[in-house]
Coordinates of C-alpha atoms and ligand atoms in Angstrom, one line a residue:
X23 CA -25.8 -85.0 -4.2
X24 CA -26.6 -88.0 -2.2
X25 CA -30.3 -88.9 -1.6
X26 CA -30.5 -88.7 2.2
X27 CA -32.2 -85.3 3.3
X28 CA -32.0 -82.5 3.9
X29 CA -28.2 -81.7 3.2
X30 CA -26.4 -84.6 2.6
X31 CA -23.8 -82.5 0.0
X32 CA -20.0 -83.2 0.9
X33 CA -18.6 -80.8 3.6
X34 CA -17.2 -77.3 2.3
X35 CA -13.4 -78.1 2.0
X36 CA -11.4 -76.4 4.4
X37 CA -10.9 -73.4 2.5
X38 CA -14.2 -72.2 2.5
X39 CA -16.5 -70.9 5.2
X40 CA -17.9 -74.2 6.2
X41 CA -21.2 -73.9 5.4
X42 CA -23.0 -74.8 2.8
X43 CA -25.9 -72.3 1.6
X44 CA -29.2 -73.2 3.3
X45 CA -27.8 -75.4 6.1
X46 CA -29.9 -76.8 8.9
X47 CA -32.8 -76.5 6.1
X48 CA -32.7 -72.5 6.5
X49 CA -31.3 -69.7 4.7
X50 CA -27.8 -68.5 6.3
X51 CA -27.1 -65.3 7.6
X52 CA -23.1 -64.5 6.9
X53 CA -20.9 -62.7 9.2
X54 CA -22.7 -61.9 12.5
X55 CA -20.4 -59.2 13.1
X56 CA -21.1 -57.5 9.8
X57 CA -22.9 -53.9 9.4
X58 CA -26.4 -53.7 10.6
X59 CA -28.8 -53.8 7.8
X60 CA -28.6 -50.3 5.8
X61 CA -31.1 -47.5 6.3
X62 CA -30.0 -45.6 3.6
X63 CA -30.5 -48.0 0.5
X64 CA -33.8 -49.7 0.2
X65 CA -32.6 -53.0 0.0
X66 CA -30.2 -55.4 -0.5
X67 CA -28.8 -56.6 -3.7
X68 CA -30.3 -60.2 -5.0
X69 CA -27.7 -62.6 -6.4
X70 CA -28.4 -65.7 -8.1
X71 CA -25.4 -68.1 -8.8
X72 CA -26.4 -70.8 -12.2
X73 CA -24.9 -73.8 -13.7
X74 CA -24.4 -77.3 -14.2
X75 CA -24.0 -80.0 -11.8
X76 CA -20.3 -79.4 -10.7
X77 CA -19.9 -75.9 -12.1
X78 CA -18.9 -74.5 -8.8
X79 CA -21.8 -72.9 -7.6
X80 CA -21.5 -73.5 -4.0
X81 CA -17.9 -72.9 -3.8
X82 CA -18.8 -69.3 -5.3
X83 CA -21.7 -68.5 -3.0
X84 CA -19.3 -68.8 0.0
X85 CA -16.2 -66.7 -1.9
X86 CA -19.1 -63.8 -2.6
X87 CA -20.6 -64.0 0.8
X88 CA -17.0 -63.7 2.3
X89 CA -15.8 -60.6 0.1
X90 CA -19.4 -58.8 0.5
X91 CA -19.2 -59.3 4.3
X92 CA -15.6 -57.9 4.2
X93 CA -17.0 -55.2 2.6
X94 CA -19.1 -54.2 5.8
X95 CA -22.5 -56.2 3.7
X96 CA -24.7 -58.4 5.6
X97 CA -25.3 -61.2 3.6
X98 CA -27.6 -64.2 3.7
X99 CA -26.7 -67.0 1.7
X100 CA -28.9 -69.9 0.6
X101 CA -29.8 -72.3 -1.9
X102 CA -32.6 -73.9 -4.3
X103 CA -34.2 -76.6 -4.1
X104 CA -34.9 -75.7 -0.4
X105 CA -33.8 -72.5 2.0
X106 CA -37.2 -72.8 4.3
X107 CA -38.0 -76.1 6.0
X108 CA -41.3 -76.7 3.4
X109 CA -38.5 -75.9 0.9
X110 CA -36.2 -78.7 2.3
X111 CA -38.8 -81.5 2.1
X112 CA -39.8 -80.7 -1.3
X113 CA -36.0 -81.3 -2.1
X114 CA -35.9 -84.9 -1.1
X115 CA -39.5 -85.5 -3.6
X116 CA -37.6 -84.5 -6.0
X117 CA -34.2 -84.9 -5.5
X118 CA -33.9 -88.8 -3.7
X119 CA -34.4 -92.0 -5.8
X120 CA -37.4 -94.2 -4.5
X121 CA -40.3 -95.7 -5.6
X122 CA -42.1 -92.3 -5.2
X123 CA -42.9 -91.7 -9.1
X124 CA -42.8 -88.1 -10.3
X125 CA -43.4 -86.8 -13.6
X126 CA -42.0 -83.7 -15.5
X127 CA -45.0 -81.8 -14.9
X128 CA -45.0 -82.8 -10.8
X129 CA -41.6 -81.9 -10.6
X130 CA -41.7 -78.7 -12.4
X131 CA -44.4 -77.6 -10.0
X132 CA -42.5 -78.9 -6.5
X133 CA -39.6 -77.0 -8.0
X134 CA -41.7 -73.9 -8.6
X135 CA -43.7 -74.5 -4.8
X136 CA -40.1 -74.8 -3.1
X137 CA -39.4 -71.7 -4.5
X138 CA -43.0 -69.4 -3.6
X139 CA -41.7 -70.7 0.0
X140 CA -38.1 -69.5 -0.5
X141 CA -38.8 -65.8 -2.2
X142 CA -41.7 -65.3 0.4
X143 CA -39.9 -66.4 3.6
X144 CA -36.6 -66.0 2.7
X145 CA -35.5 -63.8 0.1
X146 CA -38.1 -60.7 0.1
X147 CA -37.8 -60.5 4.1
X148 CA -33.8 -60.3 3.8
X149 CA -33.7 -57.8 0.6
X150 CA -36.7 -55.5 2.0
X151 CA -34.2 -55.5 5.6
X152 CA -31.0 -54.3 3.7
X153 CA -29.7 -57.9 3.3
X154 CA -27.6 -59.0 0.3
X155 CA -28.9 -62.4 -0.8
X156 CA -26.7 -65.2 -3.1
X157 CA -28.6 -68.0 -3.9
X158 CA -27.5 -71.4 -5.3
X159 CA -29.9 -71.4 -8.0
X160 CA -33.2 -69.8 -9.2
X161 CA -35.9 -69.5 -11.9
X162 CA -33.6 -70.3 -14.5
X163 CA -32.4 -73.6 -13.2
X164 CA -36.4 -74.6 -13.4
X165 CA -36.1 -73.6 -17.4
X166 CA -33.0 -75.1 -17.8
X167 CA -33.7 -79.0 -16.3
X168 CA -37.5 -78.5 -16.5
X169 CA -38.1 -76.8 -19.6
X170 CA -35.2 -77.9 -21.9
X171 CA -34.0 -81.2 -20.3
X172 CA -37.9 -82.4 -19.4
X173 CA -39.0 -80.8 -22.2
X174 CA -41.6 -78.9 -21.0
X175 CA -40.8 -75.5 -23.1
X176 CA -39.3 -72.3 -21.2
X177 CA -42.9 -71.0 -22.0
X178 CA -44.9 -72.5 -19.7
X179 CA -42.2 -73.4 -16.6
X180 CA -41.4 -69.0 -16.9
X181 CA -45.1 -68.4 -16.4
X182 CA -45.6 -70.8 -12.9
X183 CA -42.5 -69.3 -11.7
X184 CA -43.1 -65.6 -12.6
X185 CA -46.2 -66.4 -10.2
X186 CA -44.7 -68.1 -7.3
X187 CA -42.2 -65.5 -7.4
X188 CA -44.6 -62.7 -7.7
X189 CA -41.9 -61.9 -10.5
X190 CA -38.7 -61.3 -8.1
X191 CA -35.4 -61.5 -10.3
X192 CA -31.9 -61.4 -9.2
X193 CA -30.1 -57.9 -10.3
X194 CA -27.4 -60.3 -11.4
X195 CA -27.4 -64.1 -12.4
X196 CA -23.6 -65.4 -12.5
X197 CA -23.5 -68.3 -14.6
X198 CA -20.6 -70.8 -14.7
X199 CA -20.2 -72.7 -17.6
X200 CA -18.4 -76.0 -16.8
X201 CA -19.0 -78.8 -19.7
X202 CA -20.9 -81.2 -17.9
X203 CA -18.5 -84.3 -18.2
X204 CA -16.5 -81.8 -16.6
X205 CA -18.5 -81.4 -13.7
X206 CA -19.4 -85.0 -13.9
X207 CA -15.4 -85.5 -13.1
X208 CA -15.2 -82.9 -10.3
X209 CA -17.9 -84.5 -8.3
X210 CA -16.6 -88.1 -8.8
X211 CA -15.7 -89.8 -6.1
X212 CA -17.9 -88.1 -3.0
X213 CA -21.5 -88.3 -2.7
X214 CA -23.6 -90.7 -4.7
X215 CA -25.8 -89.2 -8.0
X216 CA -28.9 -87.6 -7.2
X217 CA -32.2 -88.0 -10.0
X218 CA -30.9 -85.0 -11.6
X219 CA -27.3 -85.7 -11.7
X220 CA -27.5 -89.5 -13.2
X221 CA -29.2 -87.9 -15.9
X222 CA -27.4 -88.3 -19.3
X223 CA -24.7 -86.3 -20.8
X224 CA -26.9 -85.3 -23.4
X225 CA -29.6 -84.1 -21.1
X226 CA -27.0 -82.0 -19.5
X227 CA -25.8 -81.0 -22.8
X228 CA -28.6 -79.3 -23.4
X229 CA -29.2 -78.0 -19.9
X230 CA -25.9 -76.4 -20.7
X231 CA -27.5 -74.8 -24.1
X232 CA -30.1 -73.2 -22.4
X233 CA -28.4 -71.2 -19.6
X234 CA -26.0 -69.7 -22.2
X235 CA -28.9 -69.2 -24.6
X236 CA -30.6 -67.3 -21.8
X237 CA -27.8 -65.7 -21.0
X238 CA -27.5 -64.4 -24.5
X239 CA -30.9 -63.1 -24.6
X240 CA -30.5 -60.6 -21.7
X241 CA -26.9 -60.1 -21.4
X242 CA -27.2 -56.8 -18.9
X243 CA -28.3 -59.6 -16.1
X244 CA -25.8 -62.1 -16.8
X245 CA -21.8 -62.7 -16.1
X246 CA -20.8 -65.5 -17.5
X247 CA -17.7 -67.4 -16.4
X248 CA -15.7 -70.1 -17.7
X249 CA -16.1 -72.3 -15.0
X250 CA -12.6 -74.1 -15.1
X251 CA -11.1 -71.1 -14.5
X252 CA -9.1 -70.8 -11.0
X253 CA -11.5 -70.5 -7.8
X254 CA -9.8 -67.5 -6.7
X255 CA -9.9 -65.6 -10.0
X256 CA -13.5 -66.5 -10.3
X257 CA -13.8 -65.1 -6.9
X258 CA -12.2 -61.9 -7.7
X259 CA -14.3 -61.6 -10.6
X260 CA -17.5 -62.2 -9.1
X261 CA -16.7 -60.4 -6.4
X262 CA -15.5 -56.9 -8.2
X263 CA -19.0 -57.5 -10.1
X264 CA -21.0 -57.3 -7.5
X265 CA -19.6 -54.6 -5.4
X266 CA -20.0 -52.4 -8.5
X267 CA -23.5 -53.4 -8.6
X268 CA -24.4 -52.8 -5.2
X269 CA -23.0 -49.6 -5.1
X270 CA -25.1 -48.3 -7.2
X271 CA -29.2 -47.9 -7.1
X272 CA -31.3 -50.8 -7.8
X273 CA -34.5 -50.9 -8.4
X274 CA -37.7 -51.7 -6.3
X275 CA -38.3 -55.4 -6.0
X276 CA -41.7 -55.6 -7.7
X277 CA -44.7 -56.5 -5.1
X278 CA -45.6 -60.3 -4.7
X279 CA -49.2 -59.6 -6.3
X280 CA -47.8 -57.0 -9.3
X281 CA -48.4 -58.4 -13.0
X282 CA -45.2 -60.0 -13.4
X283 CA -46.5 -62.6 -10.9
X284 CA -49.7 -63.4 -12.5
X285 CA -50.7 -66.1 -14.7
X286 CA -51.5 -64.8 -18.2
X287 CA -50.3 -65.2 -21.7
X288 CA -46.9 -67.0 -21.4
X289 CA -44.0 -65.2 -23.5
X290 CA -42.2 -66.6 -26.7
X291 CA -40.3 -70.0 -26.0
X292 CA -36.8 -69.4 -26.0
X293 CA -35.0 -73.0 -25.8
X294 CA -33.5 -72.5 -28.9
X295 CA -30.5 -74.4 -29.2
X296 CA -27.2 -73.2 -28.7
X297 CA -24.3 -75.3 -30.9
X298 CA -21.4 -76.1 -28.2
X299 CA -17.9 -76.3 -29.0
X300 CA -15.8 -79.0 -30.1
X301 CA -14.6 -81.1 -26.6
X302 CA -11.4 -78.6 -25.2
X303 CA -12.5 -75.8 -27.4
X304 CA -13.0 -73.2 -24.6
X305 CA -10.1 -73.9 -22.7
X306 CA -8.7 -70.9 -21.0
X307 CA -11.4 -69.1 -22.4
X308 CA -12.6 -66.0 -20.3
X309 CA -15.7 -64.3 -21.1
X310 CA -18.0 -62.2 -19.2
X311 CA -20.7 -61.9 -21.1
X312 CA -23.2 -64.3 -22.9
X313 CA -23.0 -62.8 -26.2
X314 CA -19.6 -63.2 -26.5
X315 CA -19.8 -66.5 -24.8
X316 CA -21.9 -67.8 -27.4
X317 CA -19.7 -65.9 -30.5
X318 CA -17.0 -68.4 -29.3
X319 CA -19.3 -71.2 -29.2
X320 CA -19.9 -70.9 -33.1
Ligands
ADP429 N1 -12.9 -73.3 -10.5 C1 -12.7 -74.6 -10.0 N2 -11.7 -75.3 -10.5 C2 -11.5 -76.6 -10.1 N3 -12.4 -77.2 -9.2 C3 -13.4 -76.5 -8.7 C4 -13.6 -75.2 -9.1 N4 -14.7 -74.8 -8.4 C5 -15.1 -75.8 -7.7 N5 -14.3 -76.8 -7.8 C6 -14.5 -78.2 -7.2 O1 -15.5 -78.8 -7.9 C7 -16.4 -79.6 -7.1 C8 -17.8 -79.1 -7.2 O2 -17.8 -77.7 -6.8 P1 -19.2 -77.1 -6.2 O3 -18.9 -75.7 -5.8 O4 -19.7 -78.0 -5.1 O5 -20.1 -77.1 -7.5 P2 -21.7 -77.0 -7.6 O6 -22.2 -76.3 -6.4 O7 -21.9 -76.2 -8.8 O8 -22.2 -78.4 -7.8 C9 -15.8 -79.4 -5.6 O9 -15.0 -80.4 -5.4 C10 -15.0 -78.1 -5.7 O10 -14.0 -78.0 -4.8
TYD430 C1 -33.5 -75.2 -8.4 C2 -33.6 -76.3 -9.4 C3 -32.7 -77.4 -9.3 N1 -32.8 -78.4 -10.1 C4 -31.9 -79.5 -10.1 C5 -30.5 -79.1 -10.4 C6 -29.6 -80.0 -9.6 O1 -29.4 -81.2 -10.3 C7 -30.5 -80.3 -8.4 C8 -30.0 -79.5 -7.2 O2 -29.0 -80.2 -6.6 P1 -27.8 -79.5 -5.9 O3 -27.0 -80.5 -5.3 O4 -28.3 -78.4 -5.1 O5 -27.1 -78.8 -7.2 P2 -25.6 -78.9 -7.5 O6 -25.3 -80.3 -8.0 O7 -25.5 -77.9 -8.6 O8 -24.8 -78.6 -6.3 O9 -31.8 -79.9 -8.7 C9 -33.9 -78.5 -11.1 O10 -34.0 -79.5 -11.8 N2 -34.8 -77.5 -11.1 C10 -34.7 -76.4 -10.3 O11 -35.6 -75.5 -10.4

């Protein structure tokens, strides 16, 4: 990420869709000539991609958005920090470098504001009219890099969001796990670091911990990928995942006021950490679920 706003990521490379999630500061309706939104399911499915800096989020959005819409879906893809113009501006606080000093606890709220935007502009609207919706990050990016790598515990951070969510979660969370020198490479080269991404190694080390150790913890809402696997067999895999998933019934998307969203007693901190393998250790390794993922990483 560079630090101009509001998008100043690299272009999608030709193979893609050419867009990036969330361009022009809004969230991105996919395929214009898809399906009108369903009558006969209550909603569409919610999607949430996770993952280091260079894990290959974005590319993944567009692959799912292309296989859902040729699947007759209409699908609206879009991204985190950001998605609504509020959302955009809040990006660049705490995205850009500059002078403008802000602290973990600043951050984790403009994070957690961004997203109140996003879920009540964005993301309920399109579910509650039938719309699939694959986002390029979510809650647990906030308790990854706010909770774990600012250290302000998965506690607290889980409690503001629960609220500015009004406790909306994704049916599924993909998460691909890239080492993060690994992502480092991949983005080498195009757009300059943002605040986040010149972070140390070890702060993205630990990053890394925390979205498998999450993962772990609830592995019915989690895929996990190896992230250096090939683009088009992550695709496939994503892809086959979600069309199961959306086939069947999903539940109702709780209501913005229901007690998931409020503020009370925070729930046990989970930032335990995770022991990572040795450099090279996963190569080639395929797994699709956390548990497992984290059996190989002992
Ligand atoms: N599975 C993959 N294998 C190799 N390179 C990849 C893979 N997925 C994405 N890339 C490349 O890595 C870079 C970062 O990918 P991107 O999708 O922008 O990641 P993210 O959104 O997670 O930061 C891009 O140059 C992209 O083409
Ligand atoms: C959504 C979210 C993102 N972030 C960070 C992660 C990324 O470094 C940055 C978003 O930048 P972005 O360029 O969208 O991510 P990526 O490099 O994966 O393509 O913001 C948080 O720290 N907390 C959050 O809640």
């Amino acid at each position: 990420m560079s630090s101009t706003a509001p998008d100043p990521r690299p272009a999608p490379s030709p193979d893609e869709d050419g867009r990036a999630p969330g361009d022009t500061a809004h969230a991105d309706t996919v395929g214009p000539g898809s399906r009108e939104p369903s009558t006969d399911r209550r909603r569409g499915v919610f999607i949430a991609f996770e993952g280091g800096d260079g894990a290959g989020k974005s590319t993944q959005v567009r692959r799912l958005a292309e296989r859902l819409t040729a699947a007759g879906h209409a699908v609206l893809t879009t991204r985190e920090p950001g998605g609504t113009p509020v959302g955009e501006r809040l990006r660049s606080l705490v995205l850009e470098h500059g002078d403008v000093v802000v602290d973990a606890r600043t951050e984790s709220l403009i994070f957690a504001a961004a997203r109140a935007a996003h879920v009540e502009q964005v993301i309920r609207p399109a579910l509650a009219a039938g719309r699939d919706v694959v986002t390029d990050r979510y809650v647990d990016s906030s308790i990854a890099y706010q909770g774990a790598g600012r250290g302000l515990g998965s506690a607290d951070v889980e409690a503001i969001n629960a609220w500015a969510t009004g406790g909306l979660q994704p049916d599924l969370t993909i998460l691909l796990d890239v080492d993060p020198r690994a992502g480092r490479d991949r983005r080498a080269g195009r757009a300059p670091e943002d605040r986040m991404e010149s972070e140390p190694d070890d702060f993205h080390t630990v990053i890394r911990q925390t979205f498998l150790h999450r993962a772990a913890t609830s592995p019915d809402r989690y895929l996990v990928l190896d992230g250096t696997l090939p683009v088009g067999e992550i695709a496939a895999r994503v892809g086959d995942a979600v069309l199961r998933l959306a086939d069947g019934s999903l539940p109702d998307v709780p209501d913005a006021a229901s007690a998931a969203g409020r503020l009370t007693a925070p729930p046990p901190d989970d930032t335990a950490v995770i022991p990572l393998p040795e450099p090279g250790a996963e190569s080639g390794a395929t797994t699709t679920r956390a548990a497992g993922r984290l059996a190989d990483h002992r």
